[in-house]
Amino acid sequence: MRGLRRLAVCGVALVIGVASAAGADESRLIDPPGARELTPAELRARPAPFPAPVGERLRYAVSYWGLPLGTAEIEVLRYLELEGRRFAHIGARAETYPAFAWIYRVRDRAEALIDLDRVRTRISRTRMEHRRRRIYEEIAFDWETHFVKVLRERRHSGSGREVAFDFGPFAHDPLDLVYSLRRDPELGAGTVELPVYASRKIQGLRLVPAGRELVRTRATQRIPALRLHPEVRIDGQPRDDRGRGVLWIAAEGQRIPLRLAGWFRGSDDFRIGGVRAELVEYVPAAPGWEAVGGAGPAPSAAARRGAPSAVEGRPVWDVPEEIARLRHSRGIVERDERFRVAAGR
């Protein structure tokens, strides 16, 4: 599953994604016109539940059966105000080391706007380069109609696809998982299942607690960590061994992901095992942004838990009447369209 690979390769997204800031030499994937950058003073005056301040960066070393493959990073680039709402602009990158790139080069970038107050994704964009394959994907969540629109362009082959469907009561984007779980007070106390968009479906990410351990990484001393076993489920059933592995998250403080290890599938017929990601650098905040973030009331964890029953990855639920009326008035219906993309775009 592409979402799983995206999270694993990025180092923590719990068996479905992760990230880093775009370099100064690269244009941003998301730069909405009319957006205004927020200041630390504004966040101190009006705290937000989003747990990470501007400048927080997590960098992971990724290996395969002990062979160093590359790095993955996720960073809070800035806080924005846009159309009356506040967002965290998240940036991410996963890239193979030069010594491994001649075998299989990976260069992925992803960005997302995550609502500071509701800790849910408005839009994410990803640009992937895997050998000669170049893919662009945009995922937009409409929280008024509960529809997700996905645009995917395979630019190396000139093919594209646009899909829109009902995502149910709630759905995570892979990039917001890293932050959503950090505000969940019950994480580690019992099994949690989260509905996550991945590969044109709403899938369930189940996290089964397996106690606590003292864990040391190259970026931290030995600290208490929650040990979790992730499992990917579709239509309520386990997706064979996709996502089988172990995730360690700091049990105290900022509850950052520390390590990830296990088996993952890149497609229906391609499985990779022995994947490990370890935190090697942790920057808590940019200057001036210390102690900003995670100060507001946490959004309801219950409202975003429990993947609803589904058929072929499409949630089955009682759509509230006001949402149904809004969909009808806007002419919003499910669709799945294919198109051609200019070669070499």
mmCIF file of C-alpha atoms in Angstrom:
data_model
loop_
_atom_site.group_PDB
_atom_site.id
_atom_site.type_symbol
_atom_site.label_atom_id
_atom_site.label_comp_id
_atom_site.label_asym_id
_atom_site.label_seq_id
_atom_site.Cartn_x
_atom_site.Cartn_y
_atom_site.Cartn_z
ATOM 1 C CA MET A 1 0.000 0.000 0.000
ATOM 2 C CA ARG A 2 1.454 3.303 -1.080
ATOM 3 C CA GLY A 3 0.433 5.122 2.076
ATOM 4 C CA LEU A 4 2.155 2.509 4.203
ATOM 5 C CA ARG A 5 5.353 2.752 2.197
ATOM 6 C CA ARG A 6 5.184 6.517 2.425
ATOM 7 C CA LEU A 7 4.990 6.381 6.231
ATOM 8 C CA ALA A 8 7.472 3.643 6.789
ATOM 9 C CA VAL A 9 10.045 5.199 4.519
ATOM 10 C CA CYS A 10 9.523 8.473 6.332
ATOM 11 C CA GLY A 11 10.315 6.798 9.559
ATOM 12 C CA VAL A 12 7.412 6.783 12.015
ATOM 13 C CA ALA A 13 4.190 7.603 10.645
ATOM 14 C CA LEU A 14 3.147 4.369 12.167
ATOM 15 C CA VAL A 15 3.207 2.121 9.276
ATOM 16 C CA ILE A 16 1.657 4.412 6.742
ATOM 17 C CA GLY A 17 4.266 7.880 6.125
ATOM 18 C CA VAL A 18 6.823 10.723 7.486
ATOM 19 C CA ALA A 19 8.597 13.991 6.422
ATOM 20 C CA SER A 20 11.071 17.044 6.270
ATOM 21 C CA ALA A 21 11.310 20.597 5.215
ATOM 22 C CA ALA A 22 11.870 21.498 1.619
ATOM 23 C CA GLY A 23 15.334 22.876 1.076
ATOM 24 C CA ALA A 24 15.915 26.505 0.296
ATOM 25 C CA ASP A 25 16.643 25.577 -3.314
ATOM 26 C CA GLU A 26 13.246 23.928 -3.817
ATOM 27 C CA SER A 27 9.887 25.619 -4.200
ATOM 28 C CA ARG A 28 7.189 24.666 -1.721
ATOM 29 C CA LEU A 29 4.574 22.148 -2.716
ATOM 30 C CA ILE A 30 1.989 24.110 -0.729
ATOM 31 C CA ASP A 31 2.063 27.909 -0.707
ATOM 32 C CA PRO A 32 -1.551 29.142 -0.572
ATOM 33 C CA PRO A 33 -2.188 32.734 -1.697
ATOM 34 C CA GLY A 34 -3.603 34.937 1.025
ATOM 35 C CA ALA A 35 -2.048 32.935 3.857
ATOM 36 C CA ARG A 36 -0.459 34.855 6.738
ATOM 37 C CA GLU A 37 2.308 33.492 8.953
ATOM 38 C CA LEU A 38 1.492 33.453 12.651
ATOM 39 C CA THR A 39 3.890 34.562 15.384
ATOM 40 C CA PRO A 40 4.811 32.934 18.718
ATOM 41 C CA ALA A 41 3.028 35.755 20.550
ATOM 42 C CA GLU A 42 -0.232 34.981 18.734
ATOM 43 C CA LEU A 43 -0.019 31.321 19.729
ATOM 44 C CA ARG A 44 0.752 32.146 23.344
ATOM 45 C CA ALA A 45 -2.262 34.458 23.438
ATOM 46 C CA ARG A 46 -4.474 31.807 21.864
ATOM 47 C CA PRO A 47 -3.018 28.317 22.434
ATOM 48 C CA ALA A 48 -3.696 25.474 20.011
ATOM 49 C CA PRO A 49 -3.965 21.706 20.602
ATOM 50 C CA PHE A 50 -1.498 20.912 17.817
ATOM 51 C CA PRO A 51 1.416 19.390 19.773
ATOM 52 C CA ALA A 52 4.516 20.542 17.883
ATOM 53 C CA PRO A 53 5.915 24.094 17.639
ATOM 54 C CA VAL A 54 7.359 25.704 14.538
ATOM 55 C CA GLY A 55 10.833 24.358 13.862
ATOM 56 C CA GLU A 56 10.367 20.959 15.470
ATOM 57 C CA ARG A 57 12.288 18.481 13.332
ATOM 58 C CA LEU A 58 12.561 14.719 13.624
ATOM 59 C CA ARG A 59 15.182 12.986 11.485
ATOM 60 C CA TYR A 60 15.411 9.215 11.133
ATOM 61 C CA ALA A 61 18.002 6.861 9.706
ATOM 62 C CA VAL A 62 16.359 4.093 7.679
ATOM 63 C CA SER A 63 18.025 0.696 7.180
ATOM 64 C CA TYR A 64 17.206 -2.626 5.531
ATOM 65 C CA TRP A 65 18.535 -5.708 7.345
ATOM 66 C CA GLY A 66 21.230 -3.470 8.827
ATOM 67 C CA LEU A 67 22.198 -1.905 5.491
ATOM 68 C CA PRO A 68 21.901 1.914 5.686
ATOM 69 C CA LEU A 69 19.404 3.067 3.045
ATOM 70 C CA GLY A 70 18.810 6.741 3.680
ATOM 71 C CA THR A 71 17.108 9.289 5.875
ATOM 72 C CA ALA A 72 13.600 10.563 6.494
ATOM 73 C CA GLU A 73 12.603 13.799 8.194
ATOM 74 C CA ILE A 74 9.470 15.579 9.295
ATOM 75 C CA GLU A 75 9.419 19.249 10.267
ATOM 76 C CA VAL A 76 6.938 21.945 11.224
ATOM 77 C CA LEU A 77 7.779 24.647 8.681
ATOM 78 C CA ARG A 78 5.465 27.424 9.868
ATOM 79 C CA TYR A 79 2.059 28.249 11.296
ATOM 80 C CA LEU A 80 -0.409 29.931 8.939
ATOM 81 C CA GLU A 81 -3.742 31.687 9.074
ATOM 82 C CA LEU A 82 -5.872 31.010 6.000
ATOM 83 C CA GLU A 83 -9.547 31.750 5.391
ATOM 84 C CA GLY A 84 -10.219 32.241 9.089
ATOM 85 C CA ARG A 85 -8.534 29.044 10.250
ATOM 86 C CA ARG A 86 -5.069 28.270 11.638
ATOM 87 C CA PHE A 87 -2.812 25.601 10.171
ATOM 88 C CA ALA A 88 0.534 23.936 10.733
ATOM 89 C CA HIS A 89 2.467 23.675 7.472
ATOM 90 C CA ILE A 90 4.307 20.350 7.631
ATOM 91 C CA GLY A 91 7.170 19.395 5.327
ATOM 92 C CA ALA A 92 8.679 15.972 4.770
ATOM 93 C CA ARG A 93 11.404 14.226 2.840
ATOM 94 C CA ALA A 94 12.706 10.677 2.451
ATOM 95 C CA GLU A 95 15.856 10.104 0.412
ATOM 96 C CA THR A 96 18.303 7.271 -0.219
ATOM 97 C CA TYR A 97 22.011 7.672 0.469
ATOM 98 C CA PRO A 98 24.154 8.195 -2.676
ATOM 99 C CA ALA A 99 25.849 4.810 -2.156
ATOM 100 C CA PHE A 100 22.483 3.034 -2.372
ATOM 101 C CA ALA A 101 20.859 5.295 -4.965
ATOM 102 C CA TRP A 102 22.592 3.541 -7.853
ATOM 103 C CA ILE A 103 20.633 0.393 -6.921
ATOM 104 C CA TYR A 104 17.275 1.999 -6.185
ATOM 105 C CA ARG A 105 17.018 5.775 -5.891
ATOM 106 C CA VAL A 106 14.219 7.227 -3.776
ATOM 107 C CA ARG A 107 13.579 10.933 -3.422
ATOM 108 C CA ASP A 108 10.192 11.758 -1.903
ATOM 109 C CA ARG A 109 8.830 15.082 -0.699
ATOM 110 C CA ALA A 110 5.520 15.691 1.020
ATOM 111 C CA GLU A 111 3.783 18.686 2.558
ATOM 112 C CA ALA A 112 0.485 19.111 4.381
ATOM 113 C CA LEU A 113 -1.682 21.740 6.027
ATOM 114 C CA ILE A 114 -2.968 20.419 9.366
ATOM 115 C CA ASP A 115 -5.604 22.344 11.298
ATOM 116 C CA LEU A 116 -3.998 23.654 14.509
ATOM 117 C CA ASP A 117 -7.216 23.493 16.503
ATOM 118 C CA ARG A 118 -8.757 20.279 15.183
ATOM 119 C CA VAL A 119 -5.538 18.408 14.296
ATOM 120 C CA ARG A 120 -6.889 17.180 10.973
ATOM 121 C CA THR A 121 -5.556 17.552 7.445
ATOM 122 C CA ARG A 122 -6.937 19.995 4.922
ATOM 123 C CA ILE A 123 -4.629 19.091 2.034
ATOM 124 C CA SER A 124 -1.433 17.157 1.410
ATOM 125 C CA ARG A 125 0.788 17.002 -1.654
ATOM 126 C CA THR A 126 3.492 14.471 -2.406
ATOM 127 C CA ARG A 127 6.139 14.264 -5.098
ATOM 128 C CA MET A 128 7.798 10.844 -5.435
ATOM 129 C CA GLU A 129 10.811 9.770 -7.465
ATOM 130 C CA HIS A 130 11.550 6.029 -7.407
ATOM 131 C CA ARG A 131 14.171 5.186 -9.990
ATOM 132 C CA ARG A 132 12.618 6.423 -13.243
ATOM 133 C CA ARG A 133 9.121 6.610 -11.806
ATOM 134 C CA ARG A 134 7.857 10.111 -11.035
ATOM 135 C CA ILE A 135 4.520 10.459 -9.272
ATOM 136 C CA TYR A 136 2.602 13.474 -8.000
ATOM 137 C CA GLU A 137 -0.318 13.067 -5.594
ATOM 138 C CA GLU A 138 -2.685 15.575 -4.013
ATOM 139 C CA ILE A 139 -5.179 14.617 -1.293
ATOM 140 C CA ALA A 140 -7.814 17.194 -0.300
ATOM 141 C CA PHE A 141 -10.235 16.628 2.593
ATOM 142 C CA ASP A 142 -13.533 18.556 2.518
ATOM 143 C CA TRP A 143 -14.691 18.525 6.134
ATOM 144 C CA GLU A 144 -18.054 20.132 5.321
ATOM 145 C CA THR A 145 -19.139 17.327 2.973
ATOM 146 C CA HIS A 146 -16.843 14.560 4.308
ATOM 147 C CA PHE A 147 -15.531 13.841 0.822
ATOM 148 C CA VAL A 148 -11.891 13.299 -0.083
ATOM 149 C CA LYS A 149 -10.587 14.148 -3.547
ATOM 150 C CA VAL A 150 -7.410 12.465 -4.733
ATOM 151 C CA LEU A 151 -5.427 13.509 -7.794
ATOM 152 C CA ARG A 152 -2.606 11.175 -8.826
ATOM 153 C CA GLU A 153 -0.358 11.727 -11.838
ATOM 154 C CA ARG A 154 2.126 9.118 -13.031
ATOM 155 C CA ARG A 155 4.279 11.606 -14.868
ATOM 156 C CA HIS A 156 6.778 9.059 -16.151
ATOM 157 C CA SER A 157 4.059 7.195 -18.058
ATOM 158 C CA GLY A 158 1.695 10.066 -18.867
ATOM 159 C CA SER A 159 -1.328 8.656 -17.012
ATOM 160 C CA GLY A 160 -3.472 10.249 -14.329
ATOM 161 C CA ARG A 161 -6.423 9.436 -12.125
ATOM 162 C CA GLU A 162 -8.829 11.505 -10.035
ATOM 163 C CA VAL A 163 -10.985 9.878 -7.389
ATOM 164 C CA ALA A 164 -13.543 11.389 -5.009
ATOM 165 C CA PHE A 165 -15.498 9.516 -2.337
ATOM 166 C CA ASP A 166 -17.092 9.672 1.116
ATOM 167 C CA PHE A 167 -14.382 9.233 3.767
ATOM 168 C CA GLY A 168 -16.813 8.618 6.641
ATOM 169 C CA PRO A 169 -17.068 10.381 10.028
ATOM 170 C CA PHE A 170 -13.306 10.981 10.255
ATOM 171 C CA ALA A 171 -10.143 10.115 8.359
ATOM 172 C CA HIS A 172 -6.462 10.737 8.918
ATOM 173 C CA ASP A 173 -3.894 11.593 6.304
ATOM 174 C CA PRO A 174 -0.664 9.623 6.904
ATOM 175 C CA LEU A 175 1.225 12.819 7.733
ATOM 176 C CA ASP A 176 -1.074 13.941 10.540
ATOM 177 C CA LEU A 177 -0.839 10.615 12.398
ATOM 178 C CA VAL A 178 2.498 11.584 13.933
ATOM 179 C CA TYR A 179 0.846 14.560 15.602
ATOM 180 C CA SER A 180 -2.660 13.243 16.298
ATOM 181 C CA LEU A 181 -1.403 10.359 18.422
ATOM 182 C CA ARG A 182 0.670 12.681 20.566
ATOM 183 C CA ARG A 183 -2.527 14.285 21.901
ATOM 184 C CA ASP A 184 -4.312 10.983 22.547
ATOM 185 C CA PRO A 185 -4.337 10.508 26.351
ATOM 186 C CA GLU A 186 -5.263 6.826 26.051
ATOM 187 C CA LEU A 187 -2.484 5.790 23.691
ATOM 188 C CA GLY A 188 -0.854 2.693 25.141
ATOM 189 C CA ALA A 189 -3.729 1.972 27.527
ATOM 190 C CA GLY A 190 -5.677 -0.198 25.101
ATOM 191 C CA THR A 191 -6.005 -1.124 21.445
ATOM 192 C CA VAL A 192 -6.680 1.871 19.205
ATOM 193 C CA GLU A 193 -7.870 1.703 15.600
ATOM 194 C CA LEU A 194 -7.642 4.789 13.414
ATOM 195 C CA PRO A 195 -9.259 5.365 10.000
ATOM 196 C CA VAL A 196 -6.537 6.424 7.547
ATOM 197 C CA TYR A 197 -6.655 7.353 3.867
ATOM 198 C CA ALA A 198 -4.229 5.265 1.810
ATOM 199 C CA SER A 199 -4.277 3.981 -1.750
ATOM 200 C CA ARG A 200 -7.782 5.214 -2.640
ATOM 201 C CA LYS A 201 -9.298 3.518 0.405
ATOM 202 C CA ILE A 202 -10.052 4.257 4.029
ATOM 203 C CA GLN A 203 -8.049 1.675 5.935
ATOM 204 C CA GLY A 204 -7.859 0.916 9.623
ATOM 205 C CA LEU A 205 -4.562 1.304 11.443
ATOM 206 C CA ARG A 206 -4.776 -0.770 14.615
ATOM 207 C CA LEU A 207 -2.224 -0.149 17.372
ATOM 208 C CA VAL A 208 -1.982 -2.889 19.972
ATOM 209 C CA PRO A 209 -0.088 -1.953 23.172
ATOM 210 C CA ALA A 210 2.662 -4.308 24.306
ATOM 211 C CA GLY A 211 3.913 -2.659 27.478
ATOM 212 C CA ARG A 212 6.722 -0.218 28.130
ATOM 213 C CA GLU A 213 10.472 -0.391 27.640
ATOM 214 C CA LEU A 214 13.498 1.806 28.171
ATOM 215 C CA VAL A 215 14.702 2.796 24.702
ATOM 216 C CA ARG A 216 17.855 4.609 23.644
ATOM 217 C CA THR A 217 18.319 6.192 20.227
ATOM 218 C CA ARG A 218 21.160 8.150 18.686
ATOM 219 C CA ALA A 219 19.193 11.304 19.480
ATOM 220 C CA THR A 220 18.052 10.487 23.019
ATOM 221 C CA GLN A 221 19.199 8.921 26.259
ATOM 222 C CA ARG A 222 17.396 5.856 27.616
ATOM 223 C CA ILE A 223 13.815 6.990 28.109
ATOM 224 C CA PRO A 224 10.511 5.193 28.837
ATOM 225 C CA ALA A 225 8.737 4.242 25.613
ATOM 226 C CA LEU A 226 5.398 2.723 24.662
ATOM 227 C CA ARG A 227 5.779 -0.447 22.610
ATOM 228 C CA LEU A 228 3.004 -0.777 20.022
ATOM 229 C CA HIS A 229 2.250 -3.414 17.397
ATOM 230 C CA PRO A 230 0.653 -1.840 14.298
ATOM 231 C CA GLU A 231 -1.716 -3.730 12.036
ATOM 232 C CA VAL A 232 -3.335 -2.508 8.818
ATOM 233 C CA ARG A 233 -6.932 -3.600 8.281
ATOM 234 C CA ILE A 234 -9.311 -3.252 5.343
ATOM 235 C CA ASP A 235 -13.065 -3.772 5.717
ATOM 236 C CA GLY A 236 -12.433 -4.918 9.283
ATOM 237 C CA GLN A 237 -10.025 -7.688 8.309
ATOM 238 C CA PRO A 238 -6.219 -7.788 8.704
ATOM 239 C CA ARG A 239 -4.371 -6.980 5.479
ATOM 240 C CA ASP A 240 -2.168 -10.114 5.732
ATOM 241 C CA ASP A 241 1.181 -8.970 7.196
ATOM 242 C CA ARG A 242 1.136 -5.387 5.993
ATOM 243 C CA GLY A 243 2.264 -3.207 8.811
ATOM 244 C CA ARG A 244 3.426 -6.103 10.963
ATOM 245 C CA GLY A 245 6.138 -4.701 13.142
ATOM 246 C CA VAL A 246 6.892 -2.701 16.260
ATOM 247 C CA LEU A 247 6.651 1.015 16.920
ATOM 248 C CA TRP A 248 8.222 2.704 19.950
ATOM 249 C CA ILE A 249 6.888 6.109 21.038
ATOM 250 C CA ALA A 250 8.234 8.162 23.943
ATOM 251 C CA ALA A 251 5.901 7.572 26.883
ATOM 252 C CA GLU A 252 6.392 11.029 28.393
ATOM 253 C CA GLY A 253 6.903 14.616 27.313
ATOM 254 C CA GLN A 254 6.354 15.216 23.617
ATOM 255 C CA ARG A 255 5.703 11.511 22.922
ATOM 256 C CA ILE A 256 7.758 11.518 19.748
ATOM 257 C CA PRO A 257 8.217 8.319 17.701
ATOM 258 C CA LEU A 258 11.610 6.785 18.506
ATOM 259 C CA ARG A 259 11.915 3.624 16.442
ATOM 260 C CA LEU A 260 10.042 1.596 13.863
ATOM 261 C CA ALA A 261 10.853 -1.966 12.803
ATOM 262 C CA GLY A 262 9.092 -4.640 10.798
ATOM 263 C CA TRP A 263 7.768 -5.900 7.472
ATOM 264 C CA PHE A 264 6.064 -3.749 4.895
ATOM 265 C CA ARG A 265 4.628 -4.219 1.429
ATOM 266 C CA GLY A 266 5.288 -1.823 -1.421
ATOM 267 C CA SER A 267 2.572 -3.376 -3.612
ATOM 268 C CA ASP A 268 0.373 -6.462 -3.807
ATOM 269 C CA ASP A 269 3.285 -8.595 -4.986
ATOM 270 C CA PHE A 270 6.305 -6.877 -3.435
ATOM 271 C CA ARG A 271 7.174 -7.204 0.246
ATOM 272 C CA ILE A 272 10.142 -5.705 2.012
ATOM 273 C CA GLY A 273 11.247 -6.905 5.417
ATOM 274 C CA GLY A 274 13.898 -5.991 7.929
ATOM 275 C CA VAL A 275 13.070 -2.291 7.676
ATOM 276 C CA ARG A 276 14.173 -0.182 10.633
ATOM 277 C CA ALA A 277 13.955 3.536 11.304
ATOM 278 C CA GLU A 278 15.661 5.165 14.289
ATOM 279 C CA LEU A 279 15.547 8.745 15.507
ATOM 280 C CA VAL A 280 18.983 10.294 14.970
ATOM 281 C CA GLU A 281 18.209 14.000 15.399
ATOM 282 C CA TYR A 282 15.567 15.864 17.376
ATOM 283 C CA VAL A 283 15.193 19.644 17.250
ATOM 284 C CA PRO A 284 12.438 20.652 19.724
ATOM 285 C CA ALA A 285 11.628 24.084 18.257
ATOM 286 C CA ALA A 286 12.858 27.068 16.300
ATOM 287 C CA PRO A 287 14.241 29.995 18.339
ATOM 288 C CA GLY A 288 11.372 31.902 19.919
ATOM 289 C CA TRP A 289 8.934 29.012 19.523
ATOM 290 C CA GLU A 290 9.956 27.075 22.635
ATOM 291 C CA ALA A 291 7.033 25.983 24.814
ATOM 292 C CA VAL A 292 4.532 26.772 22.043
ATOM 293 C CA GLY A 293 2.226 23.957 20.965
ATOM 294 C CA GLY A 294 -0.007 21.412 22.613
ATOM 295 C CA ALA A 295 -1.345 23.942 25.101
ATOM 296 C CA GLY A 296 -4.956 24.103 23.977
ATOM 297 C CA PRO A 297 -7.682 21.578 24.801
ATOM 298 C CA ALA A 298 -7.114 18.282 23.011
ATOM 299 C CA PRO A 299 -9.630 17.418 20.277
ATOM 300 C CA SER A 300 -11.885 14.500 21.098
ATOM 301 C CA ALA A 301 -9.942 11.286 20.605
ATOM 302 C CA ALA A 302 -13.113 9.206 20.593
ATOM 303 C CA ALA A 303 -14.470 11.087 17.568
ATOM 304 C CA ARG A 304 -11.497 10.070 15.434
ATOM 305 C CA ARG A 305 -11.126 6.481 16.574
ATOM 306 C CA GLY A 306 -12.629 3.287 15.268
ATOM 307 C CA ALA A 307 -12.721 2.761 11.529
ATOM 308 C CA PRO A 308 -16.418 2.366 10.579
ATOM 309 C CA SER A 309 -17.603 -0.746 8.790
ATOM 310 C CA ALA A 310 -16.594 -0.578 5.149
ATOM 311 C CA VAL A 311 -16.987 -2.319 1.815
ATOM 312 C CA GLU A 312 -13.916 -2.320 -0.429
ATOM 313 C CA GLY A 313 -12.414 0.523 1.569
ATOM 314 C CA ARG A 314 -15.508 2.745 1.423
ATOM 315 C CA PRO A 315 -17.016 3.553 4.850
ATOM 316 C CA VAL A 316 -20.628 2.596 5.525
ATOM 317 C CA TRP A 317 -22.239 5.063 7.933
ATOM 318 C CA ASP A 318 -25.379 7.116 8.518
ATOM 319 C CA VAL A 319 -24.623 10.411 6.801
ATOM 320 C CA PRO A 320 -26.086 13.308 8.826
ATOM 321 C CA GLU A 321 -28.948 15.036 7.035
ATOM 322 C CA GLU A 322 -27.200 18.422 6.900
ATOM 323 C CA ILE A 323 -24.152 16.863 5.215
ATOM 324 C CA ALA A 324 -26.354 15.003 2.721
ATOM 325 C CA ARG A 325 -28.169 18.250 1.843
ATOM 326 C CA LEU A 326 -24.884 20.080 1.364
ATOM 327 C CA ARG A 327 -23.578 17.373 -0.959
ATOM 328 C CA HIS A 328 -26.768 17.530 -3.009
ATOM 329 C CA SER A 329 -26.698 21.330 -3.286
ATOM 330 C CA ARG A 330 -23.077 21.256 -4.474
ATOM 331 C CA GLY A 331 -23.530 18.317 -6.822
ATOM 332 C CA ILE A 332 -20.925 16.247 -4.991
ATOM 333 C CA VAL A 333 -20.914 12.581 -5.984
ATOM 334 C CA GLU A 334 -18.384 9.771 -6.037
ATOM 335 C CA ARG A 335 -16.253 9.618 -9.158
ATOM 336 C CA ASP A 336 -13.270 7.796 -10.595
ATOM 337 C CA GLU A 337 -11.811 9.312 -13.763
ATOM 338 C CA ARG A 338 -8.658 8.555 -15.724
ATOM 339 C CA PHE A 339 -6.859 11.015 -17.979
ATOM 340 C CA ARG A 340 -3.624 11.610 -19.827
ATOM 341 C CA VAL A 341 -0.764 13.701 -18.455
ATOM 342 C CA ALA A 342 1.742 15.467 -20.698
ATOM 343 C CA ALA A 343 4.818 13.251 -20.905
ATOM 344 C CA GLY A 344 7.793 14.535 -18.931
ATOM 345 C CA ARG A 345 5.709 17.038 -16.992
#
